């Protein structure tokens, strides 16, 4: 019997190299787990029927000595990443029957190394939400406590790793969507520097903010996935060759923007955060209070720029070339009927909001001003990174909450308060589990690093994992 | 913002909304705008709006397409002889 709970990608790879485990055995164990628990937890929208086929092929690659670290490892894929010939619905009625005609860059990379794509995971519709309650297929339940949300929007991917249904997963992060669910499910989630991972073949939400990244049990495992999926892609002109830009900070100083942590944070989250800082001090990090007065504008700036981009990106979904079509009396009526039947409430809300902030008369006050502030925030980060290696913030203001707990859209948006700064400034950031609440719910500790310091961010995540159980 | 604005925005976003939806959207969007308008009070006059973007050029060469024509055509909600069929425009 495979001990999936304690199995990491690193360990599984070692065992497969030493012929103590095959990919078929590993994938079978995950599939068994999925069959037992998915009905209740609603994590996977589809289990790929060729998962065992893929595993067999991976075993052959390993036998031939050509296996790499991800060969034969079961990876869960968020339902907004295209896989040729497979459905990619973004958990929306609009794309319920959409079949991808090409592979996303990250999928191509995973296929190249013989990773096993085990299935597609549930999410908030078009990646808009922080709880998966916006999925047209119903919410994912948190494996730690099924009466609570797993976070979102990559809630299915984080829960898949937490429930041992896959050893790793891909998520996408526009404002919180990898890190916040990772935090709420007690796993590691990392958002790379903007441009380090190609967005080609990912259903676009807000193009200046979207970034794909790994979810795994450890920072080391997350790094293994990152190494596979990062790199320049000629199909995404914002992607860069990461190796040309790598930055490794080494001042061993950590900055805490205390003024930013004053309001709306659960006292247990703060207590855990302070304890984590003490542990970092013990291993030689200087922990400094820093002033970042513009940080509090990250969330408002985010909720202007993001819906603006959403309203333009989602305009392409008009029921003409693919997706849901509901016939109307003429072309415009068909657009309207198709879009009205296809999009859920949160998606509509953001399109309306986006149309508003971009409209004549409000453009300067909202959109233009938000971009100016985005630069102010970027500059503020650049300036503090002259003195510290990382800026640390809790990942989420509360642990996992109950279904239906967030009564208004704004209540839900406030879940992203600590994660949007990294997207606004394009920084790499990692959420690492940092302990549990009295009720047994996981906390996440978040390191934000300078642009292109992705490797250092994984490195500090790894160090933090080594010391977090210190008393 | 009033109900007329919501109707105009719905027209721009190509959405049909029920009266109930319009009212709900109006109160939601008002609440969100109340929150985000905190940025009005920030002085960022000396900050230029620099869109940190630059053109990325490539040679205009024909490359082998990555896409399967059939897979694309199969997605058409309505088609005839391999062509996409849409409603009358004019």
Coordinates of C-alpha atoms in Angstrom, one line a residue:
Chain A
X1 CA 0.0 0.0 0.0
X2 CA 1.4 3.4 -1.0
X3 CA 1.5 6.0 1.8
X4 CA 0.2 8.9 -0.4
X5 CA -0.1 11.2 2.6
X6 CA 3.6 11.4 3.1
X7 CA 4.6 10.9 -0.5
X8 CA 6.2 13.9 -2.3
X9 CA 7.2 14.3 -5.9
X10 CA 10.8 14.2 -4.8
X11 CA 10.3 10.9 -2.9
X12 CA 8.2 9.3 -5.6
X13 CA 10.8 10.2 -8.2
X14 CA 13.5 8.5 -6.1
X15 CA 11.4 5.4 -5.6
X16 CA 10.7 5.1 -9.3
X17 CA 14.3 5.5 -10.2
X18 CA 15.2 2.7 -7.7
X19 CA 12.4 0.6 -9.1
X20 CA 10.5 0.5 -5.8
X21 CA 7.5 2.2 -7.3
X22 CA 6.0 2.4 -10.8
X23 CA 3.9 5.2 -12.2
X24 CA 1.1 2.8 -12.8
X25 CA 1.0 1.9 -9.1
X26 CA 1.2 5.6 -8.1
X27 CA -1.5 6.8 -10.5
X28 CA -3.7 3.8 -9.6
X29 CA -3.5 4.8 -5.9
X30 CA -4.5 8.4 -6.7
X31 CA -7.3 7.2 -8.9
X32 CA -8.6 5.0 -6.1
X33 CA -8.5 7.9 -3.8
X34 CA -10.3 10.1 -6.3
X35 CA -13.0 7.5 -6.8
X36 CA -13.6 7.2 -3.0
X37 CA -13.6 10.9 -2.2
X38 CA -14.4 13.0 -5.2
X39 CA -18.2 12.5 -5.0
X40 CA -18.2 14.3 -1.7
X41 CA -15.5 16.8 -2.3
X42 CA -16.3 17.7 -5.9
X43 CA -12.6 18.4 -6.7
X44 CA -12.3 16.9 -10.2
X45 CA -14.7 17.8 -13.0
X46 CA -13.2 15.0 -15.1
X47 CA -10.8 12.2 -14.5
X48 CA -8.8 11.6 -17.7
X49 CA -9.6 8.2 -19.1
X50 CA -6.1 7.8 -20.4
X51 CA -4.3 8.5 -17.1
X52 CA -3.2 4.8 -16.7
X53 CA -2.1 4.8 -20.4
X54 CA 0.0 7.9 -19.7
X55 CA 1.4 6.1 -16.6
X56 CA 2.4 3.1 -18.6
X57 CA 4.2 5.2 -21.1
X58 CA 6.0 7.1 -18.3
X59 CA 7.1 3.7 -16.8
X60 CA 8.7 2.9 -20.2
X61 CA 10.5 6.2 -20.3
X62 CA 11.8 5.6 -16.7
X63 CA 12.9 2.1 -17.7
X64 CA 14.8 3.5 -20.6
X65 CA 16.7 5.7 -18.2
X66 CA 15.4 8.9 -19.8
X67 CA 13.0 9.8 -16.9
X68 CA 13.2 13.2 -15.3
X69 CA 11.8 14.5 -12.0
X70 CA 8.2 14.8 -13.2
X71 CA 8.1 11.6 -15.3
X72 CA 5.2 9.4 -14.2
X73 CA 4.1 11.9 -11.5
X74 CA 0.3 12.5 -11.4
X75 CA -0.5 16.2 -11.8
X76 CA -4.0 17.8 -11.6
X77 CA -4.8 20.5 -14.1
X78 CA -7.0 23.5 -13.5
X79 CA -10.0 23.6 -15.8
X80 CA -8.8 26.8 -17.6
X81 CA -5.7 25.2 -19.3
X82 CA -6.1 23.8 -22.8
X83 CA -5.3 20.2 -23.5
X84 CA -5.7 19.1 -27.1
X85 CA -8.9 17.2 -27.7
X86 CA -10.1 17.6 -24.1
X87 CA -12.8 19.8 -22.6
X88 CA -11.7 23.0 -21.0
X89 CA -14.7 24.7 -19.5
X90 CA -13.3 27.3 -17.0
X91 CA -16.2 25.9 -14.8
X92 CA -18.6 28.0 -16.9
X93 CA -21.8 27.1 -18.8
X94 CA -20.4 29.2 -21.6
X95 CA -17.6 26.7 -22.3
X96 CA -19.3 23.6 -21.0
X97 CA -18.8 21.8 -24.3
X98 CA -15.7 23.5 -25.5
X99 CA -12.9 21.1 -26.7
X100 CA -9.4 22.5 -26.9
X101 CA -7.8 22.5 -30.3
X102 CA -4.2 22.9 -29.0
X103 CA -2.1 22.4 -25.9
X104 CA -1.3 25.3 -23.5
X105 CA 2.5 25.9 -23.3
X106 CA 2.5 24.5 -19.7
X107 CA 0.7 21.4 -20.8
X108 CA 3.1 20.9 -23.7
X109 CA 5.9 21.1 -21.2
X110 CA 4.4 18.6 -18.8
X111 CA 3.7 16.2 -21.7
X112 CA 7.3 16.5 -22.9
X113 CA 8.6 15.1 -19.6
X114 CA 6.0 12.4 -19.3
X115 CA 4.1 13.8 -16.4
X116 CA 0.7 12.1 -16.0
X117 CA -2.2 14.5 -16.4
X118 CA -4.7 12.9 -14.1
X119 CA -7.8 15.2 -14.6
X120 CA -9.2 18.7 -14.6
X121 CA -10.0 20.5 -11.4
X122 CA -13.0 22.5 -10.4
X123 CA -12.6 26.3 -9.9
X124 CA -14.5 29.6 -9.7
X125 CA -16.1 30.4 -13.1
X126 CA -13.4 32.0 -15.3
X127 CA -11.1 32.1 -12.2
X128 CA -13.2 34.8 -10.6
X129 CA -13.7 34.1 -6.9
X130 CA -11.9 33.1 -3.7
X131 CA -14.0 30.1 -2.6
X132 CA -15.0 28.1 -5.7
X133 CA -18.6 28.9 -4.9
X134 CA -18.8 30.6 -8.3
X135 CA -18.3 27.3 -10.2
X136 CA -21.3 26.3 -12.3
X137 CA -20.6 22.7 -11.2
X138 CA -21.0 23.5 -7.5
X139 CA -18.2 24.3 -5.0
X140 CA -15.3 22.2 -4.0
X141 CA -15.2 21.2 -0.3
X142 CA -12.1 21.7 1.7
X143 CA -10.5 18.2 2.4
X144 CA -9.4 19.5 5.9
X145 CA -13.0 20.4 6.8
X146 CA -15.7 19.7 4.2
X147 CA -18.1 22.3 5.8
X148 CA -15.6 24.9 4.6
X149 CA -14.4 26.4 1.3
X150 CA -11.0 25.4 -0.1
X151 CA -10.4 29.0 -1.3
X152 CA -10.3 30.0 -4.9
X153 CA -10.2 30.3 -7.7
X154 CA -7.8 27.3 -8.0
X155 CA -9.7 25.6 -5.1
X156 CA -9.9 22.2 -6.9
X157 CA -6.1 22.2 -7.7
X158 CA -5.2 23.0 -4.1
X159 CA -7.7 20.5 -2.7
X160 CA -6.5 17.8 -5.1
X161 CA -3.0 18.0 -3.6
X162 CA -4.3 18.3 0.0
X163 CA -6.6 15.2 -0.5
X164 CA -3.7 13.1 -2.0
X165 CA -5.5 12.8 -5.3
X166 CA -2.4 14.1 -7.2
X167 CA 1.2 14.9 -6.1
X168 CA 1.1 18.3 -7.7
X169 CA -1.2 20.6 -9.6
X170 CA -1.2 23.6 -11.8
X171 CA -3.2 26.7 -10.8
X172 CA -3.5 30.2 -12.2
X173 CA -3.2 33.3 -10.1
X174 CA -4.6 36.7 -11.1
X175 CA -5.1 38.2 -7.6
X176 CA -4.8 35.3 -5.1
X177 CA -5.9 32.2 -7.0
X178 CA -2.9 29.9 -6.4
X179 CA -1.7 31.2 -3.0
X180 CA -5.0 31.7 -1.1
X181 CA -6.5 28.2 -1.8
X182 CA -3.0 26.7 -1.1
X183 CA -3.1 28.5 2.3
X184 CA -6.7 27.4 3.1
X185 CA -5.9 23.8 2.1
X186 CA -2.6 23.6 3.9
X187 CA -0.3 23.1 0.9
X188 CA 2.3 25.2 -0.9
X189 CA 1.3 27.5 -3.8
X190 CA 3.6 29.8 -5.8
X191 CA 2.9 32.6 -8.2
X192 CA 5.9 33.2 -10.4
X193 CA 7.2 36.6 -11.6
X194 CA 4.9 37.9 -14.4
X195 CA 6.2 36.6 -17.7
X196 CA 8.2 33.7 -16.3
X197 CA 5.5 31.2 -17.3
X198 CA 3.8 31.5 -20.6
X199 CA 0.0 32.3 -20.6
X200 CA -0.5 30.7 -24.0
X201 CA -3.5 28.4 -23.9
X202 CA -4.8 29.6 -20.5
X203 CA -8.3 31.1 -20.6
X204 CA -7.5 34.8 -20.2
X205 CA -9.0 36.6 -17.3
X206 CA -6.9 39.8 -16.7
X207 CA -3.9 39.6 -19.0
X208 CA -1.6 42.0 -17.2
X209 CA -2.1 40.1 -13.9
X210 CA -2.6 36.4 -14.8
X211 CA 0.2 33.9 -14.1
X212 CA 0.3 30.1 -14.0
X213 CA 2.1 28.4 -11.2
X214 CA 2.6 25.2 -9.1
X215 CA 0.7 23.8 -6.1
X216 CA 2.4 21.0 -4.2
X217 CA 3.0 19.6 -0.7
X218 CA 6.5 21.2 -0.4
X219 CA 8.4 24.1 -1.8
X220 CA 10.9 21.6 -3.3
X221 CA 8.1 19.9 -5.2
X222 CA 6.6 23.2 -6.3
X223 CA 10.0 24.1 -7.6
X224 CA 10.2 20.9 -9.6
X225 CA 7.0 21.8 -11.4
X226 CA 8.1 25.4 -11.9
X227 CA 11.4 24.3 -13.5
X228 CA 9.4 22.3 -16.0
X229 CA 6.8 24.9 -17.0
X230 CA 8.8 28.1 -17.0
X231 CA 10.6 29.6 -20.0
X232 CA 10.2 31.8 -23.0
X233 CA 7.4 30.9 -25.4
X234 CA 7.2 32.7 -28.7
X235 CA 3.4 32.4 -28.5
X236 CA 3.3 34.7 -25.5
X237 CA 5.1 37.9 -26.2
X238 CA 5.1 38.8 -22.5
X239 CA 7.0 35.7 -21.6
X240 CA 10.7 35.9 -20.9
X241 CA 13.7 33.6 -20.7
X242 CA 13.8 33.3 -16.9
X243 CA 17.4 32.1 -16.8
X244 CA 18.6 35.5 -18.3
X245 CA 17.1 37.4 -15.4
X246 CA 17.5 35.3 -12.2
X247 CA 18.0 37.4 -9.1
X248 CA 19.2 35.8 -5.8
X249 CA 18.9 38.2 -2.9
X250 CA 21.1 37.4 0.0
X251 CA 21.0 40.1 2.6
X252 CA 19.1 37.8 4.9
X253 CA 16.6 40.5 5.9
X254 CA 12.9 40.2 6.0
X255 CA 10.5 43.2 5.8
X256 CA 7.2 43.3 7.6
X257 CA 4.7 46.1 6.4
X258 CA 3.0 46.3 9.8
X259 CA 0.7 49.1 9.0
X260 CA -0.9 46.9 6.3
X261 CA -1.8 44.2 8.9
X262 CA -3.9 46.4 11.2
X263 CA -7.4 45.9 10.0
X264 CA -9.7 43.0 9.4
X265 CA -7.2 40.2 10.2
X266 CA -8.2 37.3 12.3
X267 CA -6.2 37.4 15.6
X268 CA -5.2 33.8 15.3
X269 CA -3.8 34.5 11.8
X270 CA -1.7 37.4 13.3
X271 CA -0.5 35.3 16.2
X272 CA 0.7 32.6 13.9
X273 CA 2.3 35.2 11.7
X274 CA 4.3 36.6 14.7
X275 CA 5.4 33.2 15.8
X276 CA 6.6 32.5 12.3
X277 CA 8.6 35.7 12.3
X278 CA 10.3 34.6 15.6
X279 CA 11.3 31.3 14.0
X280 CA 12.9 33.2 11.1
X281 CA 14.8 35.4 13.5
X282 CA 16.2 32.3 15.3
X283 CA 17.8 31.1 12.1
X284 CA 19.5 34.4 11.5
X285 CA 17.1 36.5 9.5
X286 CA 16.9 40.2 10.5
X287 CA 13.2 41.0 10.7
X288 CA 12.5 44.7 10.1
X289 CA 9.4 46.8 10.2
X290 CA 9.0 48.6 6.9
X291 CA 6.7 51.4 5.7
X292 CA 4.8 50.7 2.6
X293 CA 2.0 53.3 2.6
X294 CA 0.7 52.5 -0.8
X295 CA 0.2 48.8 -0.1
X296 CA -3.3 49.3 1.1
X297 CA -4.3 50.6 -2.4
X298 CA -3.4 47.3 -4.0
X299 CA -6.8 45.8 -3.6
X300 CA -8.8 48.8 -4.8
X301 CA -6.3 49.1 -7.8
X302 CA -6.8 45.4 -8.5
X303 CA -10.6 45.7 -8.4
X304 CA -10.4 48.4 -11.1
X305 CA -7.7 47.0 -13.5
X306 CA -8.8 43.4 -13.2
X307 CA -12.5 44.0 -14.2
X308 CA -11.5 46.3 -17.0
X309 CA -9.3 43.6 -18.5
X310 CA -12.0 41.0 -17.7
X311 CA -14.6 43.0 -19.6
X312 CA -12.4 43.1 -22.7
X313 CA -11.1 39.6 -22.5
X314 CA -14.5 38.0 -22.1
X315 CA -15.9 40.0 -25.0
X316 CA -14.6 37.3 -27.3
X317 CA -17.1 34.9 -25.9
X318 CA -20.0 35.8 -28.1
X319 CA -21.3 32.4 -29.1
X320 CA -20.1 32.7 -32.6
X321 CA -17.0 30.6 -33.1
X322 CA -17.1 28.3 -30.1
X323 CA -18.9 28.0 -26.8
X324 CA -22.6 28.3 -26.0
X325 CA -24.8 29.8 -28.7
X326 CA -28.4 30.8 -28.2
X327 CA -30.0 32.1 -31.3
X328 CA -31.7 35.5 -31.3
X329 CA -33.4 37.5 -34.0
X330 CA -30.2 39.0 -35.3
X331 CA -26.4 39.0 -34.6
X332 CA -26.5 41.4 -31.7
X333 CA -29.4 39.6 -30.1
X334 CA -27.6 36.3 -30.5
X335 CA -24.6 37.8 -28.7
X336 CA -26.8 38.9 -25.9
X337 CA -28.8 35.7 -25.6
X338 CA -25.7 33.5 -25.7
X339 CA -23.7 35.6 -23.2
X340 CA -26.7 35.9 -20.9
X341 CA -27.2 32.2 -20.9
X342 CA -23.5 31.4 -20.6
X343 CA -22.1 33.7 -17.9
X344 CA -22.8 33.4 -14.1
X345 CA -23.5 36.2 -11.7
X346 CA -19.9 37.0 -10.6
X347 CA -18.7 37.1 -14.2
X348 CA -21.5 39.4 -15.2
X349 CA -20.8 41.7 -12.3
X350 CA -17.1 42.1 -13.2
X351 CA -17.9 42.7 -16.9
X352 CA -20.4 45.5 -15.9
X353 CA -17.9 46.9 -13.4
X354 CA -15.2 46.8 -16.1
X355 CA -17.3 48.4 -18.7
X356 CA -18.0 51.2 -16.1
X357 CA -14.4 52.0 -15.2
X358 CA -13.4 52.1 -18.8
X359 CA -16.3 54.2 -19.9
X360 CA -16.0 57.8 -21.1
X361 CA -16.2 60.1 -18.1
X362 CA -14.9 57.6 -15.6
X363 CA -11.8 56.4 -17.3
X364 CA -9.5 59.0 -15.9
X365 CA -10.9 58.8 -12.4
X366 CA -10.7 55.0 -12.2
X367 CA -8.7 53.1 -14.8
X368 CA -6.1 55.7 -15.4
X369 CA -5.6 56.6 -11.8
X370 CA -5.4 52.9 -10.9
X371 CA -2.5 52.5 -13.4
X372 CA -0.7 55.4 -11.8
X373 CA -1.1 53.8 -8.4
X374 CA 0.1 50.5 -9.8
X375 CA 3.4 52.3 -10.6
X376 CA 3.5 53.8 -7.2
X377 CA 3.2 50.3 -5.7
X378 CA 5.8 48.9 -8.0
X379 CA 8.2 51.6 -7.1
X380 CA 7.5 51.2 -3.4
X381 CA 8.4 47.5 -3.6
X382 CA 11.6 48.2 -5.7
X383 CA 12.6 50.6 -3.0
X384 CA 12.1 48.3 0.0
X385 CA 13.9 45.5 -1.8
X386 CA 17.0 47.6 -1.6
X387 CA 16.9 46.9 2.2
X388 CA 15.2 43.5 2.5
X389 CA 15.2 40.2 0.6
X390 CA 11.5 39.5 1.1
X391 CA 8.3 41.2 2.1
X392 CA 6.3 38.9 4.3
X393 CA 2.5 39.0 4.8
X394 CA 0.0 36.4 5.9
X395 CA -1.5 34.8 2.8
X396 CA -5.1 35.3 3.8
X397 CA -6.8 37.3 6.5
X398 CA -8.7 34.3 7.9
X399 CA -8.4 30.5 7.7
X400 CA -10.9 28.6 5.6
X401 CA -14.4 29.9 6.1
X402 CA -17.9 28.3 5.9
X403 CA -19.9 28.1 2.7
X404 CA -22.1 31.1 2.2
X405 CA -20.1 33.0 4.9
X406 CA -19.3 35.9 2.5
X407 CA -22.5 37.7 2.1
X408 CA -21.6 40.5 -0.4
X409 CA -19.2 40.5 -3.4
X410 CA -17.1 43.0 -1.5
X411 CA -16.8 40.7 1.5
X412 CA -15.4 38.0 -0.9
X413 CA -13.0 40.5 -2.6
X414 CA -11.5 41.3 0.8
X415 CA -10.1 37.7 1.0
X416 CA -7.6 38.8 -1.6
X417 CA -6.2 41.7 0.4
X418 CA -2.8 40.2 1.1
X419 CA -2.2 38.5 -2.2
X420 CA -3.0 41.2 -4.8
X421 CA 0.1 43.3 -4.1
X422 CA 2.3 40.6 -5.8
X423 CA 0.1 40.6 -8.9
X424 CA -0.1 44.4 -9.1
X425 CA 3.7 44.6 -8.9
X426 CA 4.4 41.4 -11.0
X427 CA 6.4 39.8 -8.2
X428 CA 7.0 36.2 -7.4
X429 CA 5.3 35.1 -4.1
X430 CA 4.9 31.8 -2.3
X431 CA 2.4 30.6 0.3
X432 CA 3.8 28.0 2.7
X433 CA 1.8 26.3 5.4
X434 CA 2.7 27.7 8.8
X435 CA 0.6 25.9 11.3
X436 CA -3.1 25.4 12.4
X437 CA -5.8 27.3 14.1
X438 CA -7.5 26.0 17.3
X439 CA -10.1 24.4 15.1
X440 CA -7.4 22.6 13.1
X441 CA -7.5 24.9 10.0
X442 CA -4.3 25.6 8.2
X443 CA -2.6 29.0 8.0
X444 CA -0.3 30.2 5.2
X445 CA 2.8 32.4 5.5
X446 CA 3.6 34.4 2.3
X447 CA 7.0 35.5 1.0
X448 CA 7.1 38.2 -1.7
X449 CA 10.4 38.6 -3.5
X450 CA 11.8 41.0 -6.0
X451 CA 11.0 40.5 -9.7
X452 CA 12.9 37.4 -11.1
X453 CA 13.9 36.2 -7.6
X454 CA 11.6 33.1 -8.1
X455 CA 14.4 30.7 -7.1
X456 CA 15.1 32.6 -3.9
X457 CA 11.4 32.5 -3.1
X458 CA 11.4 28.7 -3.4
X459 CA 14.6 28.6 -1.4
X460 CA 13.2 30.6 1.5
X461 CA 10.0 28.5 1.3
X462 CA 12.1 25.4 1.8
X463 CA 14.0 26.9 4.7
X464 CA 10.8 27.9 6.3
X465 CA 9.4 24.4 6.1
X466 CA 12.5 23.1 7.9
X467 CA 12.0 25.5 10.8
X468 CA 8.2 25.9 11.1
X469 CA 7.7 23.0 13.5
X470 CA 10.3 24.5 15.9
X471 CA 8.7 25.3 19.3
Chain B
X1 CA -24.8 55.6 -10.7
X2 CA -28.5 54.7 -11.4
X3 CA -30.5 52.0 -13.1
X4 CA -30.2 53.7 -16.4
X5 CA -26.3 53.4 -16.1
X6 CA -26.7 49.7 -15.5
X7 CA -28.8 49.3 -18.5
X8 CA -26.3 51.2 -20.7
X9 CA -23.4 49.1 -19.3
X10 CA -25.4 45.9 -20.0
X11 CA -25.9 47.1 -23.6
X12 CA -22.1 47.6 -23.9
X13 CA -21.3 44.2 -22.3
X14 CA -24.0 42.6 -24.5
X15 CA -26.0 41.2 -21.6
X16 CA -29.7 40.8 -21.1
X17 CA -30.6 41.5 -17.5
X18 CA -33.9 41.0 -15.6
X19 CA -35.2 43.9 -13.5
X20 CA -34.2 41.9 -10.4
X21 CA -30.6 41.5 -11.7
X22 CA -30.4 45.2 -12.6
X23 CA -31.2 46.2 -9.1
X24 CA -28.9 43.7 -7.5
X25 CA -26.1 44.8 -9.9
X26 CA -26.7 48.4 -9.1
X27 CA -26.3 47.9 -5.3
X28 CA -23.3 45.5 -5.7
X29 CA -21.5 47.8 -8.1
X30 CA -22.2 50.9 -5.9
X31 CA -20.7 49.1 -2.9
X32 CA -17.6 48.1 -4.9
X33 CA -17.2 51.6 -6.3
X34 CA -17.5 53.0 -2.8
X35 CA -14.6 50.8 -1.8
X36 CA -12.3 51.4 -4.8
X37 CA -12.9 55.1 -4.9
X38 CA -10.5 55.5 -1.9
X39 CA -7.8 55.9 -4.7
X40 CA -9.3 59.2 -5.6
X41 CA -7.8 60.7 -2.4
X42 CA -4.3 59.6 -3.2
X43 CA -2.1 62.2 -4.8
X44 CA -0.3 60.5 -7.7
X45 CA -0.1 63.6 -9.9
X46 CA 3.6 63.4 -10.3
X47 CA 3.4 59.8 -11.4
X48 CA 3.3 59.4 -15.2
X49 CA 1.0 56.7 -16.6
X50 CA 3.7 54.6 -18.0
X51 CA 2.4 51.4 -19.5
X52 CA 5.4 49.3 -19.0
X53 CA 5.0 47.6 -22.3
X54 CA 7.1 47.6 -25.5
X55 CA 6.6 46.1 -28.9
X56 CA 7.8 42.5 -29.4
X57 CA 8.6 42.0 -33.0
X58 CA 9.0 38.8 -34.9
X59 CA 9.7 38.0 -38.5
X60 CA 6.6 37.9 -40.7
X61 CA 7.2 34.3 -41.7
X62 CA 4.7 31.6 -42.4
X63 CA 5.0 28.9 -39.8
X64 CA 3.4 25.5 -39.6
X65 CA 0.2 26.0 -37.7
X66 CA -0.1 24.3 -34.3
X67 CA -3.8 24.0 -34.6
X68 CA -5.9 21.3 -36.0
X69 CA -8.3 22.7 -38.5
X70 CA -10.8 20.0 -37.8
X71 CA -10.7 20.5 -34.0
X72 CA -11.4 24.2 -34.6
X73 CA -14.2 23.6 -37.1
X74 CA -15.8 21.1 -34.8
X75 CA -16.3 23.8 -32.2
X76 CA -18.4 25.9 -34.5
X77 CA -21.9 26.2 -33.0
X78 CA -23.3 26.3 -36.6
X79 CA -21.5 25.6 -39.8
X80 CA -22.0 24.6 -43.4
X81 CA -19.4 23.0 -45.7
X82 CA -16.6 23.8 -43.2
X83 CA -17.6 27.4 -43.0
X84 CA -18.8 29.2 -39.8
X85 CA -22.4 30.2 -40.0
X86 CA -23.6 33.4 -38.3
X87 CA -26.8 35.4 -38.2
X88 CA -27.5 38.1 -40.7
X89 CA -25.4 41.3 -39.8
X90 CA -27.2 43.9 -41.9

